PDB file of C-alpha atoms in Angstrom:
ATOM      1  CA  MET A   1     -50.356 -37.865 123.321  1.00  0.00           C
ATOM      2  CA  LYS A   2     -52.117 -35.038 125.164  1.00  0.00           C
ATOM      3  CA  GLN A   3     -52.314 -37.281 128.238  1.00  0.00           C
ATOM      4  CA  LEU A   4     -48.558 -37.836 128.075  1.00  0.00           C
ATOM      5  CA  ILE A   5     -47.816 -34.116 127.794  1.00  0.00           C
ATOM      6  CA  THR A   6     -50.202 -33.308 130.608  1.00  0.00           C
ATOM      7  CA  LEU A   7     -48.760 -36.139 132.695  1.00  0.00           C
ATOM      8  CA  LEU A   8     -45.211 -34.956 132.204  1.00  0.00           C
ATOM      9  CA  THR A   9     -46.167 -31.373 132.997  1.00  0.00           C
ATOM     10  CA  LEU A  10     -47.987 -32.535 136.141  1.00  0.00           C
ATOM     11  CA  ILE A  11     -45.049 -34.642 137.284  1.00  0.00           C
ATOM     12  CA  PHE A  12     -42.470 -32.063 136.333  1.00  0.00           C
ATOM     13  CA  THR A  13     -44.109 -29.250 138.267  1.00  0.00           C
ATOM     14  CA  SER A  14     -45.265 -31.201 141.304  1.00  0.00           C
ATOM     15  CA  SER A  15     -42.460 -33.515 142.338  1.00  0.00           C
ATOM     16  CA  ALA A  16     -38.745 -33.632 143.038  1.00  0.00           C
ATOM     17  CA  LEU A  17     -36.120 -35.851 141.452  1.00  0.00           C
ATOM     18  CA  SER A  18     -36.349 -39.435 142.623  1.00  0.00           C
ATOM     19  CA  GLN A  19     -33.812 -41.583 140.702  1.00  0.00           C
ATOM     20  CA  ASP A  20     -36.338 -44.444 140.988  1.00  0.00           C
ATOM     21  CA  TRP A  21     -39.326 -45.516 138.934  1.00  0.00           C
ATOM     22  CA  LYS A  22     -42.577 -44.313 140.522  1.00  0.00           C
ATOM     23  CA  GLN A  23     -46.262 -44.815 139.835  1.00  0.00           C
ATOM     24  CA  VAL A  24     -47.877 -41.445 139.141  1.00  0.00           C
ATOM     25  CA  PRO A  25     -51.484 -40.541 138.337  1.00  0.00           C
ATOM     26  CA  LEU A  26     -52.417 -39.670 134.747  1.00  0.00           C
ATOM     27  CA  ALA A  27     -54.323 -36.479 134.032  1.00  0.00           C
ATOM     28  CA  ASP A  28     -56.276 -35.492 130.950  1.00  0.00           C
ATOM     29  CA  GLU A  29     -55.731 -32.313 128.928  1.00  0.00           C
ATOM     30  CA  PHE A  30     -57.829 -30.393 131.492  1.00  0.00           C
ATOM     31  CA  GLY A  31     -55.658 -31.467 134.413  1.00  0.00           C
ATOM     32  CA  ASP A  32     -58.306 -33.827 135.793  1.00  0.00           C
ATOM     33  CA  LEU A  33     -57.056 -37.200 137.077  1.00  0.00           C
ATOM     34  CA  THR A  34     -58.165 -40.131 134.888  1.00  0.00           C
ATOM     35  CA  GLY A  35     -57.804 -42.862 137.520  1.00  0.00           C
ATOM     36  CA  GLU A  36     -54.956 -44.434 135.514  1.00  0.00           C
ATOM     37  CA  THR A  37     -51.298 -44.438 136.501  1.00  0.00           C
ATOM     38  CA  ALA A  38     -47.999 -44.565 134.616  1.00  0.00           C
ATOM     39  CA  THR A  39     -44.511 -45.681 135.597  1.00  0.00           C
ATOM     40  CA  VAL A  40     -42.138 -42.710 135.473  1.00  0.00           C
ATOM     41  CA  PHE A  41     -38.406 -42.137 136.050  1.00  0.00           C
ATOM     42  CA  ARG A  42     -36.807 -38.722 136.667  1.00  0.00           C
ATOM     43  CA  ASN A  43     -33.189 -37.710 137.161  1.00  0.00           C
ATOM     44  CA  ASP A  44     -30.720 -34.990 136.356  1.00  0.00           C
ATOM     45  CA  GLY A  45     -27.624 -35.375 134.212  1.00  0.00           C
ATOM     46  CA  LYS A  46     -25.292 -33.412 131.937  1.00  0.00           C
ATOM     47  CA  PHE A  47     -25.383 -32.166 128.390  1.00  0.00           C
ATOM     48  CA  LYS A  48     -23.108 -30.433 125.931  1.00  0.00           C
ATOM     49  CA  ASN A  49     -23.682 -28.786 122.580  1.00  0.00           C
ATOM     50  CA  SER A  50     -22.284 -25.918 120.499  1.00  0.00           C
ATOM     51  CA  ALA A  51     -23.246 -23.414 123.252  1.00  0.00           C
ATOM     52  CA  THR A  52     -21.990 -25.253 126.352  1.00  0.00           C
ATOM     53  CA  SER A  53     -19.444 -27.905 127.243  1.00  0.00           C
ATOM     54  CA  SER A  54     -21.138 -29.104 130.442  1.00  0.00           C
ATOM     55  CA  ASP A  55     -24.483 -27.994 131.802  1.00  0.00           C
ATOM     56  CA  ILE A  56     -27.342 -29.516 133.783  1.00  0.00           C
ATOM     57  CA  ALA A  57     -29.997 -31.528 131.973  1.00  0.00           C
ATOM     58  CA  PHE A  58     -33.079 -33.303 133.300  1.00  0.00           C
ATOM     59  CA  ILE A  59     -34.665 -36.495 131.942  1.00  0.00           C
ATOM     60  CA  GLU A  60     -38.176 -37.769 132.386  1.00  0.00           C
ATOM     61  CA  VAL A  61     -39.115 -41.219 131.085  1.00  0.00           C
ATOM     62  CA  GLN A  62     -42.614 -42.688 131.035  1.00  0.00           C
ATOM     63  CA  PHE A  63     -43.043 -46.438 130.551  1.00  0.00           C
ATOM     64  CA  VAL A  64     -46.296 -47.702 129.103  1.00  0.00           C
ATOM     65  CA  THR A  65     -46.233 -51.516 129.352  1.00  0.00           C
ATOM     66  CA  ASP A  66     -45.961 -53.276 125.981  1.00  0.00           C
ATOM     67  CA  LYS A  67     -46.168 -49.951 124.106  1.00  0.00           C
ATOM     68  CA  ALA A  68     -43.113 -47.720 124.560  1.00  0.00           C
ATOM     69  CA  PHE A  69     -40.705 -45.747 126.694  1.00  0.00           C
ATOM     70  CA  TYR A  70     -41.403 -42.020 126.160  1.00  0.00           C
ATOM     71  CA  PHE A  71     -38.428 -39.700 126.772  1.00  0.00           C
ATOM     72  CA  ARG A  72     -38.328 -35.950 127.406  1.00  0.00           C
ATOM     73  CA  ILE A  73     -35.097 -34.094 128.082  1.00  0.00           C
ATOM     74  CA  PHE A  74     -34.824 -30.582 129.479  1.00  0.00           C
ATOM     75  CA  GLU A  75     -31.710 -28.422 129.084  1.00  0.00           C
ATOM     76  CA  TYR A  76     -30.317 -25.848 131.543  1.00  0.00           C
ATOM     77  CA  GLU A  77     -31.840 -27.584 134.550  1.00  0.00           C
ATOM     78  CA  THR A  78     -35.587 -27.582 133.833  1.00  0.00           C
ATOM     79  CA  ARG A  79     -36.167 -24.443 131.810  1.00  0.00           C
ATOM     80  CA  ASN A  80     -35.931 -25.565 128.182  1.00  0.00           C
ATOM     81  CA  PRO A  81     -37.232 -28.755 126.605  1.00  0.00           C
ATOM     82  CA  ALA A  82     -34.671 -30.181 124.177  1.00  0.00           C
ATOM     83  CA  ASN A  83     -35.828 -30.065 120.564  1.00  0.00           C
ATOM     84  CA  PHE A  84     -34.576 -32.846 118.337  1.00  0.00           C
ATOM     85  CA  LEU A  85     -33.420 -31.162 115.126  1.00  0.00           C
ATOM     86  CA  CYS A  86     -31.596 -34.116 113.578  1.00  0.00           C
ATOM     87  CA  ASP A  87     -32.249 -37.078 111.305  1.00  0.00           C
ATOM     88  CA  GLY A  88     -31.414 -39.639 113.971  1.00  0.00           C
ATOM     89  CA  ILE A  89     -30.796 -39.931 117.699  1.00  0.00           C
ATOM     90  CA  ALA A  90     -27.941 -42.222 118.757  1.00  0.00           C
ATOM     91  CA  VAL A  91     -28.781 -44.120 121.958  1.00  0.00           C
ATOM     92  CA  SER A  92     -26.108 -45.863 124.023  1.00  0.00           C
ATOM     93  CA  ILE A  93     -26.650 -47.834 127.224  1.00  0.00           C
ATOM     94  CA  LYS A  94     -23.694 -48.843 129.441  1.00  0.00           C
ATOM     95  CA  LEU A  95     -24.505 -51.468 132.070  1.00  0.00           C
ATOM     96  CA  GLU A  96     -22.752 -51.835 135.424  1.00  0.00           C
ATOM     97  CA  ASP A  97     -20.627 -54.713 134.081  1.00  0.00           C
ATOM     98  CA  GLY A  98     -19.298 -52.493 131.261  1.00  0.00           C
ATOM     99  CA  ARG A  99     -21.360 -53.957 128.403  1.00  0.00           C
ATOM    100  CA  ILE A 100     -22.501 -51.295 125.932  1.00  0.00           C
ATOM    101  CA  PHE A 101     -25.573 -51.450 123.679  1.00  0.00           C
ATOM    102  CA  ARG A 102     -26.227 -48.981 120.860  1.00  0.00           C
ATOM    103  CA  ASP A 103     -29.148 -48.173 118.586  1.00  0.00           C
ATOM    104  CA  MET A 104     -30.344 -45.388 116.287  1.00  0.00           C
ATOM    105  CA  LEU A 105     -33.761 -43.770 116.494  1.00  0.00           C
ATOM    106  CA  TYR A 106     -35.054 -42.316 113.248  1.00  0.00           C
ATOM    107  CA  LYS A 107     -37.389 -39.386 112.716  1.00  0.00           C
ATOM    108  CA  ASN A 108     -40.851 -39.635 111.237  1.00  0.00           C
ATOM    109  CA  TYR A 109     -40.855 -38.772 107.578  1.00  0.00           C
ATOM    110  CA  ILE A 110     -42.819 -35.684 106.585  1.00  0.00           C
ATOM    111  CA  GLY A 111     -44.319 -35.282 103.147  1.00  0.00           C
ATOM    112  CA  ALA A 112     -45.613 -37.715 100.553  1.00  0.00           C
ATOM    113  CA  TYR A 113     -43.958 -40.746 102.165  1.00  0.00           C
ATOM    114  CA  ASN A 114     -45.197 -40.943 105.738  1.00  0.00           C
ATOM    115  CA  ILE A 115     -43.556 -44.180 106.834  1.00  0.00           C
ATOM    116  CA  GLU A 116     -43.986 -45.766 110.272  1.00  0.00           C
ATOM    117  CA  ILE A 117     -40.539 -46.587 111.660  1.00  0.00           C
ATOM    118  CA  LYS A 118     -39.558 -48.288 114.912  1.00  0.00           C
ATOM    119  CA  ASN A 119     -38.292 -45.734 117.457  1.00  0.00           C
ATOM    120  CA  ASN A 120     -39.944 -42.586 116.183  1.00  0.00           C
ATOM    121  CA  PHE A 121     -39.542 -38.932 116.959  1.00  0.00           C
ATOM    122  CA  LYS A 122     -40.847 -35.869 115.203  1.00  0.00           C
ATOM    123  CA  TYR A 123     -38.220 -33.580 113.688  1.00  0.00           C
ATOM    124  CA  GLY A 124     -38.068 -30.539 115.989  1.00  0.00           C
ATOM    125  CA  GLY A 125     -40.194 -32.303 118.588  1.00  0.00           C
ATOM    126  CA  SER A 126     -39.433 -32.381 122.298  1.00  0.00           C
ATOM    127  CA  GLN A 127     -39.968 -36.100 122.899  1.00  0.00           C
ATOM    128  CA  PHE A 128     -38.860 -39.417 121.443  1.00  0.00           C
ATOM    129  CA  LEU A 129     -39.899 -42.984 122.068  1.00  0.00           C
ATOM    130  CA  ILE A 130     -38.418 -46.463 122.061  1.00  0.00           C
ATOM    131  CA  THR A 131     -40.870 -49.192 121.074  1.00  0.00           C
ATOM    132  CA  PRO A 132     -40.747 -52.970 121.586  1.00  0.00           C
ATOM    133  CA  PRO A 133     -39.015 -55.025 118.899  1.00  0.00           C
ATOM    134  CA  THR A 134     -40.914 -57.469 116.716  1.00  0.00           C
ATOM    135  CA  ALA A 135     -40.401 -61.198 117.295  1.00  0.00           C
ATOM    136  CA  ARG A 136     -38.406 -61.301 114.054  1.00  0.00           C
ATOM    137  CA  GLN A 137     -36.086 -58.497 115.258  1.00  0.00           C
ATOM    138  CA  VAL A 138     -35.512 -60.305 118.570  1.00  0.00           C
ATOM    139  CA  ARG A 139     -34.580 -63.549 116.768  1.00  0.00           C
ATOM    140  CA  LYS A 140     -32.232 -61.699 114.404  1.00  0.00           C
ATOM    141  CA  LEU A 141     -30.475 -59.899 117.273  1.00  0.00           C
ATOM    142  CA  ALA A 142     -30.272 -63.110 119.356  1.00  0.00           C
ATOM    143  CA  ARG A 143     -28.477 -64.907 116.500  1.00  0.00           C
ATOM    144  CA  LYS A 144     -25.863 -62.121 116.600  1.00  0.00           C
ATOM    145  CA  GLY A 145     -25.654 -62.238 120.402  1.00  0.00           C
ATOM    146  CA  GLU A 146     -27.129 -58.728 120.658  1.00  0.00           C
ATOM    147  CA  ALA A 147     -30.128 -57.208 122.438  1.00  0.00           C
ATOM    148  CA  ASP A 148     -32.632 -54.494 121.603  1.00  0.00           C
ATOM    149  CA  ILE A 149     -32.551 -51.251 123.641  1.00  0.00           C
ATOM    150  CA  TYR A 150     -36.264 -51.615 124.555  1.00  0.00           C
ATOM    151  CA  THR A 151     -35.620 -55.117 125.897  1.00  0.00           C
ATOM    152  CA  ILE A 152     -32.702 -53.888 127.989  1.00  0.00           C
ATOM    153  CA  LEU A 153     -34.717 -50.957 129.366  1.00  0.00           C
ATOM    154  CA  SER A 154     -37.691 -53.172 130.226  1.00  0.00           C
ATOM    155  CA  THR A 155     -35.784 -56.093 131.802  1.00  0.00           C
ATOM    156  CA  TYR A 156     -32.531 -54.786 133.311  1.00  0.00           C
ATOM    157  CA  LYS A 157     -32.821 -54.275 137.090  1.00  0.00           C
ATOM    158  CA  GLY A 158     -29.533 -52.554 137.941  1.00  0.00           C
ATOM    159  CA  LYS A 159     -28.058 -49.108 137.417  1.00  0.00           C
ATOM    160  CA  PHE A 160     -26.779 -47.987 134.022  1.00  0.00           C
ATOM    161  CA  LYS A 161     -25.665 -44.913 132.086  1.00  0.00           C
ATOM    162  CA  ALA A 162     -27.634 -43.661 129.109  1.00  0.00           C
ATOM    163  CA  SER A 163     -26.291 -41.371 126.396  1.00  0.00           C
ATOM    164  CA  PHE A 164     -28.430 -39.674 123.746  1.00  0.00           C
ATOM    165  CA  THR A 165     -26.831 -37.774 120.847  1.00  0.00           C
ATOM    166  CA  CYS A 166     -28.743 -35.623 118.361  1.00  0.00           C
ATOM    167  CA  GLY A 167     -26.554 -33.570 116.023  1.00  0.00           C
ATOM    168  CA  GLN A 168     -24.067 -31.672 118.215  1.00  0.00           C
ATOM    169  CA  SER A 169     -26.090 -32.188 121.404  1.00  0.00           C
ATOM    170  CA  ASN A 170     -25.127 -35.000 123.776  1.00  0.00           C
ATOM    171  CA  TYR A 171     -27.013 -35.899 126.970  1.00  0.00           C
ATOM    172  CA  ILE A 172     -25.748 -38.321 129.651  1.00  0.00           C
ATOM    173  CA  PHE A 173     -27.833 -39.638 132.545  1.00  0.00           C
ATOM    174  CA  ASN A 174     -27.451 -42.185 135.319  1.00  0.00           C
ATOM    175  CA  MET A 175     -30.535 -44.363 135.302  1.00  0.00           C
ATOM    176  CA  ARG A 176     -31.962 -47.401 137.051  1.00  0.00           C
ATOM    177  CA  GLY A 177     -33.798 -50.371 135.575  1.00  0.00           C
ATOM    178  CA  LEU A 178     -37.506 -50.848 136.142  1.00  0.00           C
ATOM    179  CA  ASN A 179     -38.356 -51.947 139.691  1.00  0.00           C
TER     180      ASN A 179
END
């Protein structure tokens, strides 16, 4: 986790927006390069909440193969990391052909019942993740003619729009599939 935070800080402060997935070096919590790389996407977009109807947001996504997509969103250009103060984050993906896929991400439970749930985020945290589905989940979705958000993010090659809603905050970004 510290590597991810350090990585995102390193990327965020040292490079411009690219709108493409790039390989970037990983750094440890001391800022020293580890020799490993990660696949990262950065782009700006828009957000609205109870304080604004349209302002600039910035998204940074790190893909760790077979583990997860890690998302961080910054409000008011790049000054403020979004904090997710809600019970669930609604995720919608709209592909170039108009097909829309939706999913809900649920927060980690705090207290006596600490339950591991697919697509976790910490209440009040500044990052969320989308994890791969189990084989059983893939079969269940396939029978319904549906697809998992992780599968779409990891296999779709074209451009798409992504919308994330947490409480009254809504973020919209133009994104591109993994290269």
